């Protein structure tokens, strides 16, 4: 098993995944590194990847017109960054920036989409895992939107 | 249900306040301040972590406020208060040397003793850190009796973080995990951004042997309980603190009733299954 596959195998996101599926996924994976302040991707750009963060801290930022970017979430070791590669029109909806030096595994979305089209079982496995990530993010977003610590008028 | 502490230091009439003098009254954040009080009669106000008092701002009214100081230093009575209306505003205006009426302490306590031998996870949101702080002090005083200790704290923005100096101090200890997150931020903040419940999955504890104490807005507590139970913590190991408007604080008036429970007497600290249903009752 090569280093990349070993990293993927030990990541909670891929826990319990069949070895042959992991091998296919590893074929779409590369090791990446971002320096502090680097943009990992920008809002509106084509979404070609998702990332398993191995080390460091990443901010998800929204830039409202004529005002400072708003940091909506930080992601860290063990987190998954991005699912826009999975849903048309495959475009990022926010900026992602390395707050500190960040190491990650980048997974090529176009490559994975293609593999999933040919191996529906792999596609189902990946979708199950992403659904969990999306649903947890949605829960957190609902709580964030409720602004529970705000002053009561 | 937690046992109520005997209010032996209160006057015979539970509705008569004792006089306390303001030693200090200082701002923690734009809308929160801390009152440090001393009894005029010199008797300390003994309390258990999680209990509250009724603070009387003369001429304005009385409000329930949790004690946020150290139970091992009952000579100084500490409350951290968020200014939300007339009485909390009047209390903010009482200067050093001024007098405040105090009744109590009342209510149930955080299960610090029960938690011995277990990992302890404190989950606090906003002003909810204040009622938890006495329990945290007690755990840290007896640190060797507990397993892992974690404090997970969420505030609205970096400017709303309470007890910054203390958080720094706790964070620098090697025997506890302290994670602070804010719901929203702009450039300059290098900590976590996101809701406090997301910190739960980043925290190392043994779910089977963990006692969780959760305090904050009720919606936040519901989400925190869901996350904790998702990690395998049994509901019976989760304790929450509830707030309702109060008048007598001693179980006479029914003002604080929530379902069959009187928050002033049966709470404010409850083990989660006791209030699970009540927490989801929509109030009119
Ligand atoms: C057991 C207990 C412990 C408490 N501990 C603390 C504490 O440690 N620090 C602290 O700052 N507050 C605490 N509170 C809340 C505090 O009692 C209220 O904020 C206070 O009564 C408000 O009084 P007021 O006259 O200033 O404002 P009010 O005119 O009574 O209220 C002003 C506005 O605030 C809202 N409000 C009132 N009470 C609450 C509440 N509990 N939660 C959210 N919104 C509320 C009202 O709906 C209204 O919109 C506690 C409450 C209870 C029951
Ligand atoms: S406040 Fe009167 S019964 Fe609780």
Coordinates of C-alpha atoms and ligand atoms in Angstrom, one line a residue:
Chain A
X1 CA 0.0 0.0 0.0
X2 CA 1.6 3.4 -0.9
X3 CA 1.7 6.4 1.4
X4 CA -1.3 8.2 -0.1
X5 CA -3.5 5.1 0.2
X6 CA -2.3 4.6 3.8
X7 CA -3.3 8.2 4.6
X8 CA -6.7 7.8 3.0
X9 CA -7.3 4.5 4.8
X10 CA -6.7 6.0 8.2
X11 CA -8.9 9.1 7.6
X12 CA -12.3 8.9 9.3
X13 CA -14.0 10.0 6.1
X14 CA -13.0 6.7 4.4
X15 CA -13.4 4.5 7.4
X16 CA -14.8 1.1 6.4
X17 CA -14.4 1.6 2.7
X18 CA -13.4 -1.4 0.6
X19 CA -9.8 -1.6 -0.3
X20 CA -10.4 -1.8 -4.0
X21 CA -12.5 1.4 -3.8
X22 CA -9.8 3.1 -1.9
X23 CA -7.3 2.1 -4.5
X24 CA -9.5 3.7 -7.2
X25 CA -9.8 6.9 -5.1
X26 CA -6.0 7.0 -4.4
X27 CA -5.6 7.1 -8.2
X28 CA -7.3 10.5 -8.1
X29 CA -5.4 11.9 -5.1
X30 CA -2.4 14.1 -4.7
X31 CA -0.5 15.6 -1.8
X32 CA -0.8 19.4 -1.6
X33 CA 0.6 22.1 0.6
X34 CA -0.6 25.7 1.0
X35 CA 1.4 28.5 2.7
X36 CA -0.3 30.9 5.1
X37 CA -2.6 33.3 3.3
X38 CA -2.7 31.2 0.1
X39 CA -6.1 30.8 -1.5
X40 CA -7.0 27.2 -2.0
X41 CA -9.9 28.2 -4.3
X42 CA -11.9 31.3 -5.0
X43 CA -15.7 31.9 -5.2
X44 CA -16.9 31.4 -8.8
X45 CA -13.9 29.3 -9.9
X46 CA -14.5 25.8 -11.3
X47 CA -14.7 23.2 -8.5
X48 CA -12.4 20.5 -9.6
X49 CA -11.2 19.1 -6.2
X50 CA -12.1 18.4 -2.7
X51 CA -9.6 18.3 0.2
X52 CA -8.9 16.1 3.2
X53 CA -7.1 18.5 5.6
X54 CA -4.2 16.7 7.3
X55 CA -2.6 19.7 9.1
X56 CA -3.2 23.4 9.5
X57 CA -6.3 25.6 9.5
X58 CA -8.4 26.8 6.6
X59 CA -11.0 29.6 6.6
X60 CA -14.2 29.5 4.5
X61 CA -14.8 33.2 3.6
X62 CA -17.6 35.1 1.9
X63 CA -16.8 38.4 0.4
X64 CA -19.8 40.8 0.5
X65 CA -19.4 43.7 -1.9
X66 CA -17.6 46.6 -0.5
X67 CA -16.9 45.1 2.9
X68 CA -14.3 42.9 4.6
X69 CA -14.5 39.2 3.9
X70 CA -16.6 37.4 6.5
X71 CA -15.1 34.2 7.9
X72 CA -18.0 31.7 8.2
X73 CA -16.1 28.6 9.3
X74 CA -12.7 27.3 10.0
X75 CA -11.7 23.7 9.1
X76 CA -8.8 21.7 10.5
X77 CA -7.1 18.4 10.6
X78 CA -9.5 15.6 9.8
X79 CA -12.1 17.9 8.1
X80 CA -13.3 17.7 4.5
X81 CA -13.2 20.9 2.4
X82 CA -15.6 21.3 -0.5
X83 CA -18.4 19.4 -2.2
X84 CA -19.1 21.7 -5.1
X85 CA -17.2 19.3 -7.3
X86 CA -20.1 16.9 -6.8
X87 CA -23.0 19.0 -7.9
X88 CA -23.5 21.0 -11.1
X89 CA -22.5 23.7 -12.0
X90 CA -19.3 22.6 -10.3
X91 CA -18.4 26.0 -9.1
X92 CA -17.1 27.2 -5.7
X93 CA -19.6 29.3 -3.7
X94 CA -17.0 30.8 -1.3
X95 CA -13.3 31.4 -0.9
X96 CA -11.1 29.0 1.0
X97 CA -7.8 30.3 2.4
X98 CA -5.0 28.8 4.4
X99 CA -4.9 30.6 7.8
X100 CA -1.8 28.7 8.6
X101 CA 0.5 26.5 6.6
X102 CA -1.8 23.6 5.5
X103 CA -1.1 20.2 4.2
X104 CA -4.0 18.3 2.5
X105 CA -4.8 15.5 0.1
X106 CA -6.5 16.9 -2.9
X107 CA -8.9 14.6 -4.7
X108 CA -9.6 15.3 -8.3
X109 CA -13.4 15.7 -8.7
X110 CA -13.6 15.2 -12.4
X111 CA -11.6 12.0 -12.1
X112 CA -13.8 10.8 -9.3
X113 CA -17.0 11.7 -11.0
X114 CA -15.9 9.7 -14.0
X115 CA -15.0 6.7 -11.9
X116 CA -18.3 6.9 -10.0
X117 CA -20.2 6.9 -13.3
X118 CA -18.6 3.6 -14.1
X119 CA -18.7 2.1 -10.6
X120 CA -22.1 2.9 -9.1
X121 CA -21.2 1.1 -5.9
X122 CA -18.3 3.5 -5.4
X123 CA -20.5 6.4 -6.2
X124 CA -23.0 5.4 -3.6
X125 CA -20.3 4.9 -1.0
X126 CA -18.9 8.4 -1.6
X127 CA -22.3 10.0 -1.7
X128 CA -23.3 8.4 1.6
X129 CA -20.2 9.9 3.2
X130 CA -20.7 13.3 1.7
X131 CA -24.3 13.3 2.7
X132 CA -23.2 13.0 6.3
X133 CA -20.7 15.8 5.9
X134 CA -23.3 18.0 4.2
X135 CA -26.0 17.3 6.8
X136 CA -23.6 18.1 9.7
X137 CA -22.6 21.3 8.0
X138 CA -26.3 22.1 7.5
X139 CA -27.0 21.6 11.2
X140 CA -24.2 23.9 12.1
X141 CA -25.3 26.5 9.6
X142 CA -28.8 26.4 11.0
X143 CA -27.5 27.0 14.5
X144 CA -25.2 29.7 13.3
X145 CA -28.0 31.4 11.4
X146 CA -30.2 31.5 14.5
X147 CA -27.6 33.8 16.0
X148 CA -28.5 32.4 19.5
X149 CA -26.2 34.8 21.4
X150 CA -27.5 37.9 19.8
X151 CA -29.0 40.7 21.9
X152 CA -32.8 40.4 22.3
X153 CA -34.7 43.4 21.0
Chain B
X1 CA -32.4 15.3 40.2
X2 CA -29.6 17.2 42.0
X3 CA -30.1 17.8 45.7
X4 CA -30.8 21.4 46.7
X5 CA -28.3 22.9 49.0
X6 CA -29.5 23.9 52.4
X7 CA -29.8 27.7 52.4
X8 CA -28.6 28.1 55.9
X9 CA -26.9 31.4 55.4
X10 CA -30.2 33.1 54.4
X11 CA -32.3 35.1 56.8
X12 CA -35.3 33.3 58.3
X13 CA -37.7 34.9 55.8
X14 CA -36.7 33.6 52.4
X15 CA -38.1 36.8 50.8
X16 CA -35.9 39.2 52.7
X17 CA -32.7 40.1 51.0
X18 CA -29.3 40.4 52.8
X19 CA -27.4 43.6 52.1
X20 CA -24.2 43.3 50.0
X21 CA -21.8 46.0 49.2
X22 CA -20.2 46.3 45.7
X23 CA -16.4 45.8 45.9
X24 CA -16.0 46.1 42.1
X25 CA -18.2 46.4 39.1
X26 CA -16.4 46.1 35.8
X27 CA -17.1 45.5 32.1
X28 CA -16.2 42.1 30.6
X29 CA -17.6 42.9 27.1
X30 CA -19.8 45.6 25.6
X31 CA -22.9 44.1 27.2
X32 CA -21.6 42.0 30.0
X33 CA -20.2 43.0 33.4
X34 CA -19.1 41.4 36.6
X35 CA -20.2 42.4 40.1
X36 CA -18.0 41.5 43.0
X37 CA -19.9 41.7 46.3
X38 CA -19.3 41.4 50.0
X39 CA -21.9 40.8 52.7
X40 CA -22.5 43.7 55.1
X41 CA -23.0 41.2 58.0
X42 CA -19.6 39.6 57.2
X43 CA -21.1 36.1 56.8
X44 CA -19.9 34.4 53.6
X45 CA -22.5 33.2 51.2
X46 CA -21.8 29.4 50.8
X47 CA -23.0 28.0 47.5
X48 CA -22.6 25.1 45.3
X49 CA -21.6 25.5 41.6
X50 CA -24.7 26.1 39.4
X51 CA -26.7 27.8 42.1
X52 CA -28.1 31.3 41.7
X53 CA -29.2 34.2 43.8
X54 CA -31.9 36.8 43.4
X55 CA -30.2 40.2 43.0
X56 CA -32.2 43.2 44.0
X57 CA -31.5 46.6 42.5
X58 CA -33.3 48.9 44.9
X59 CA -36.2 50.7 43.3
X60 CA -35.9 48.7 40.1
X61 CA -36.5 45.1 40.8
X62 CA -35.1 41.7 41.4
X63 CA -33.5 39.2 39.0
X64 CA -32.1 35.6 39.2
X65 CA -28.4 35.5 38.4
X66 CA -26.1 32.5 38.7
X67 CA -23.1 32.8 40.9
X68 CA -20.0 32.7 38.8
X69 CA -17.2 32.9 41.4
X70 CA -15.2 30.3 43.2
X71 CA -17.1 28.2 45.7
X72 CA -14.0 27.9 47.8
X73 CA -13.9 31.6 48.3
X74 CA -17.5 32.3 49.5
X75 CA -16.4 35.6 51.1
X76 CA -16.6 37.3 47.8
X77 CA -19.8 36.9 45.8
X78 CA -19.3 37.1 42.0
X79 CA -21.9 37.4 39.3
X80 CA -21.4 38.0 35.6
X81 CA -24.4 39.7 34.1
X82 CA -25.6 40.5 30.6
X83 CA -27.4 43.8 30.4
X84 CA -30.7 43.0 28.7
X85 CA -33.4 45.1 30.4
X86 CA -34.2 47.5 33.3
X87 CA -32.9 45.5 36.2
X88 CA -29.7 44.2 34.7
X89 CA -29.2 47.8 33.5
X90 CA -29.8 49.2 37.1
X91 CA -27.3 46.7 38.5
X92 CA -24.7 47.8 36.0
X93 CA -25.1 51.3 37.3
X94 CA -24.4 50.5 41.0
X95 CA -20.9 51.8 41.7
X96 CA -18.2 50.6 44.1
X97 CA -19.5 51.0 47.7
X98 CA -23.1 50.9 46.6
X99 CA -25.6 48.4 48.1
X100 CA -27.5 45.5 46.4
X101 CA -30.0 43.1 48.0
X102 CA -29.2 39.4 47.7
X103 CA -31.4 36.4 48.4
X104 CA -30.2 32.8 48.1
X105 CA -28.4 30.8 47.1
X106 CA -31.1 28.7 45.4
X107 CA -31.4 25.8 43.2
X108 CA -29.6 22.6 42.2
X109 CA -25.9 22.2 41.5
X110 CA -23.7 20.9 38.8
X111 CA -22.7 17.2 39.5
X112 CA -19.1 17.9 40.3
X113 CA -18.8 15.2 43.0
X114 CA -20.6 12.6 40.8
X115 CA -18.2 13.4 38.0
X116 CA -15.2 12.3 40.0
X117 CA -13.4 9.4 38.2
X118 CA -14.8 10.4 34.8
X119 CA -13.8 12.7 32.0
X120 CA -15.6 16.0 32.2
X121 CA -16.7 18.1 29.3
X122 CA -18.0 21.6 29.8
X123 CA -19.9 23.1 26.8
X124 CA -20.7 26.8 27.2
X125 CA -22.4 29.2 24.9
X126 CA -22.3 33.0 25.4
X127 CA -23.1 34.1 29.0
X128 CA -23.5 30.4 29.8
X129 CA -19.9 30.3 30.7
X130 CA -20.6 32.2 33.9
X131 CA -22.8 29.6 35.6
X132 CA -20.3 26.9 34.6
X133 CA -17.3 28.6 35.9
X134 CA -17.8 27.6 39.6
X135 CA -17.9 24.0 38.6
X136 CA -14.8 24.4 36.5
X137 CA -13.0 26.0 39.5
X138 CA -14.0 23.0 41.7
X139 CA -12.9 20.5 39.1
X140 CA -9.5 22.2 38.7
X141 CA -9.0 22.5 42.5
X142 CA -9.4 18.7 42.7
X143 CA -7.9 18.0 39.3
X144 CA -6.4 14.6 40.2
X145 CA -9.8 13.2 40.9
X146 CA -11.0 13.5 37.3
X147 CA -10.0 12.1 33.9
X148 CA -9.7 14.3 30.9
X149 CA -11.2 17.8 31.3
X150 CA -12.3 19.9 28.4
X151 CA -13.9 23.3 28.1
X152 CA -15.6 24.1 24.8
X153 CA -16.8 27.6 24.6
X154 CA -18.7 29.5 21.9
X155 CA -19.3 33.2 21.7
X156 CA -20.9 35.4 19.0
X157 CA -17.8 37.3 17.9
X158 CA -14.2 37.6 19.3
X159 CA -15.3 40.8 21.1
X160 CA -17.9 38.8 23.0
X161 CA -15.6 36.3 24.6
X162 CA -15.9 36.3 28.4
X163 CA -13.0 35.8 30.9
X164 CA -10.3 36.1 28.3
X165 CA -7.4 36.1 30.8
X166 CA -8.7 33.1 32.5
X167 CA -9.3 31.2 29.3
X168 CA -5.6 31.9 28.3
X169 CA -4.5 30.6 31.7
X170 CA -6.6 27.5 31.5
X171 CA -5.4 26.9 27.9
X172 CA -1.8 27.0 29.0
X173 CA -2.3 24.2 31.5
X174 CA -1.2 20.8 30.3
X175 CA -4.0 19.0 32.1
X176 CA -7.1 20.4 30.3
X177 CA -8.3 21.1 26.7
X178 CA -9.7 24.5 26.1
X179 CA -11.3 25.3 22.7
X180 CA -12.9 28.6 21.9
X181 CA -15.0 29.3 18.8
X182 CA -16.9 32.3 17.5
X183 CA -20.0 32.2 15.3
X184 CA -18.7 35.0 13.1
X185 CA -15.5 36.7 12.5
X186 CA -13.4 38.9 10.2
X187 CA -9.7 38.9 9.4
X188 CA -7.5 39.1 12.5
X189 CA -9.1 36.3 14.5
X190 CA -6.9 33.2 14.3
X191 CA -9.1 30.9 16.4
X192 CA -12.0 28.6 15.4
X193 CA -15.0 30.0 13.5
X194 CA -18.2 27.9 13.7
X195 CA -20.7 26.8 16.3
X196 CA -19.6 25.4 19.6
X197 CA -21.2 22.0 18.9
X198 CA -18.6 21.4 16.1
X199 CA -15.9 21.4 18.8
X200 CA -17.3 18.3 20.4
X201 CA -16.1 16.1 17.6
X202 CA -12.6 17.5 18.0
X203 CA -12.4 16.7 21.7
X204 CA -10.8 13.7 23.2
X205 CA -12.9 12.0 25.9
X206 CA -14.2 8.5 26.6
X207 CA -18.0 8.8 26.0
X208 CA -18.8 5.9 28.3
X209 CA -17.1 7.6 31.2
X210 CA -17.9 11.2 30.6
X211 CA -20.0 13.7 32.5
X212 CA -21.0 16.7 30.3
X213 CA -22.2 20.0 31.7
X214 CA -23.9 22.2 29.2
X215 CA -25.0 25.8 29.6
X216 CA -26.1 28.4 27.1
X217 CA -29.2 29.3 25.0
X218 CA -31.6 26.4 24.9
X219 CA -31.3 25.8 21.1
X220 CA -27.6 25.6 21.5
X221 CA -28.0 23.1 24.4
X222 CA -30.3 21.0 22.2
X223 CA -27.7 20.8 19.4
X224 CA -24.9 20.1 21.9
X225 CA -26.9 17.3 23.5
X226 CA -27.5 15.8 20.0
X227 CA -23.8 16.0 19.2
X228 CA -22.8 14.5 22.6
X229 CA -25.2 11.6 22.3
X230 CA -24.0 11.1 18.7
X231 CA -20.5 10.6 20.2
X232 CA -21.9 8.0 22.5
X233 CA -22.5 9.9 25.7
X234 CA -25.6 8.6 27.4
X235 CA -28.3 11.2 28.1
X236 CA -28.1 10.4 31.8
X237 CA -24.5 11.7 31.8
X238 CA -25.5 15.1 30.3
X239 CA -26.6 18.0 32.6
X240 CA -28.1 21.2 31.4
X241 CA -29.0 24.5 33.1
X242 CA -32.4 26.1 32.3
X243 CA -33.7 29.6 32.8
X244 CA -37.2 31.0 33.2
X245 CA -38.5 34.2 34.6
X246 CA -38.7 34.1 38.4
X247 CA -40.3 35.9 41.2
X248 CA -40.1 34.1 44.5
X249 CA -37.2 31.7 43.7
X250 CA -38.4 29.3 46.5
X251 CA -41.2 27.4 44.9
X252 CA -44.2 29.4 46.1
X253 CA -45.4 31.5 43.1
X254 CA -45.3 29.1 40.2
X255 CA -43.7 31.8 38.0
X256 CA -40.9 29.6 36.8
X257 CA -43.0 26.5 36.1
X258 CA -42.0 24.5 33.1
X259 CA -44.3 21.4 32.8
X260 CA -44.3 19.8 36.2
X261 CA -40.9 21.3 37.2
X262 CA -40.2 24.5 39.1
X263 CA -37.0 25.8 37.7
X264 CA -36.1 27.7 40.9
X265 CA -36.4 24.6 43.1
X266 CA -36.0 21.5 40.9
X267 CA -33.4 23.3 38.7
X268 CA -31.8 25.2 37.3
X269 CA -29.4 22.3 36.8
X270 CA -31.2 19.2 35.5
X271 CA -30.0 15.9 34.2
X272 CA -31.0 15.9 30.5
X273 CA -33.7 13.2 30.5
X274 CA -35.6 15.1 33.2
X275 CA -36.1 18.1 30.8
X276 CA -35.8 16.5 27.4
X277 CA -39.5 16.8 26.7
X278 CA -39.8 20.2 28.3
X279 CA -37.0 21.6 26.3
X280 CA -39.0 21.0 23.1
X281 CA -42.2 22.6 24.4
X282 CA -43.0 25.7 22.4
X283 CA -43.9 28.5 24.8
X284 CA -46.8 30.9 24.2
Ligands
LIG1 C1 -31.6 30.5 37.3 C2 -31.2 31.7 36.4 C3 -29.9 32.1 36.3 C4 -29.5 33.2 35.5 N1 -28.2 33.5 35.5 C5 -27.8 34.6 34.8 C6 -26.4 35.0 34.7 O1 -25.6 34.4 35.4 N2 -26.1 36.1 34.0 C7 -27.1 36.8 33.3 O2 -26.7 37.8 32.7 N3 -28.4 36.4 33.3 C8 -28.7 35.3 34.0 N4 -30.1 35.0 34.0 C9 -31.0 35.7 33.2 C10 -31.5 37.0 34.0 O3 -32.2 36.6 35.1 C11 -32.3 37.9 33.0 O4 -31.5 38.4 32.0 C12 -32.9 39.0 33.8 O5 -33.9 38.6 34.6 C13 -33.4 40.1 32.9 O6 -34.0 41.1 33.7 P1 -34.1 42.6 33.2 O7 -35.1 43.4 34.1 O8 -32.8 43.3 33.0 O9 -34.7 42.5 31.7 P2 -36.2 42.0 31.3 O10 -37.0 43.3 31.1 O11 -36.8 41.0 32.3 O12 -35.9 41.3 30.0 C14 -35.3 42.1 28.9 C15 -35.3 41.2 27.7 O13 -34.5 40.0 27.9 C16 -35.2 38.8 27.8 N5 -34.8 37.9 28.8 C17 -35.1 37.9 30.1 N6 -34.6 36.9 30.8 C18 -33.9 36.2 29.9 C19 -33.1 35.0 29.9 N7 -33.0 34.3 31.0 N8 -32.6 34.6 28.8 C20 -32.7 35.3 27.6 N9 -33.4 36.4 27.5 C21 -34.0 36.8 28.6 C22 -36.7 39.2 27.9 O14 -37.5 38.3 27.2 C23 -36.7 40.6 27.3 O15 -36.8 40.6 25.9 C24 -30.5 33.9 34.8 C25 -31.8 33.5 34.9 C26 -32.2 32.4 35.6 C27 -33.6 32.0 35.7
LIG2 S1 -40.0 31.5 41.0 FE1 -41.7 31.2 42.3 S2 -42.0 29.1 42.1 FE2 -40.1 29.4 41.0

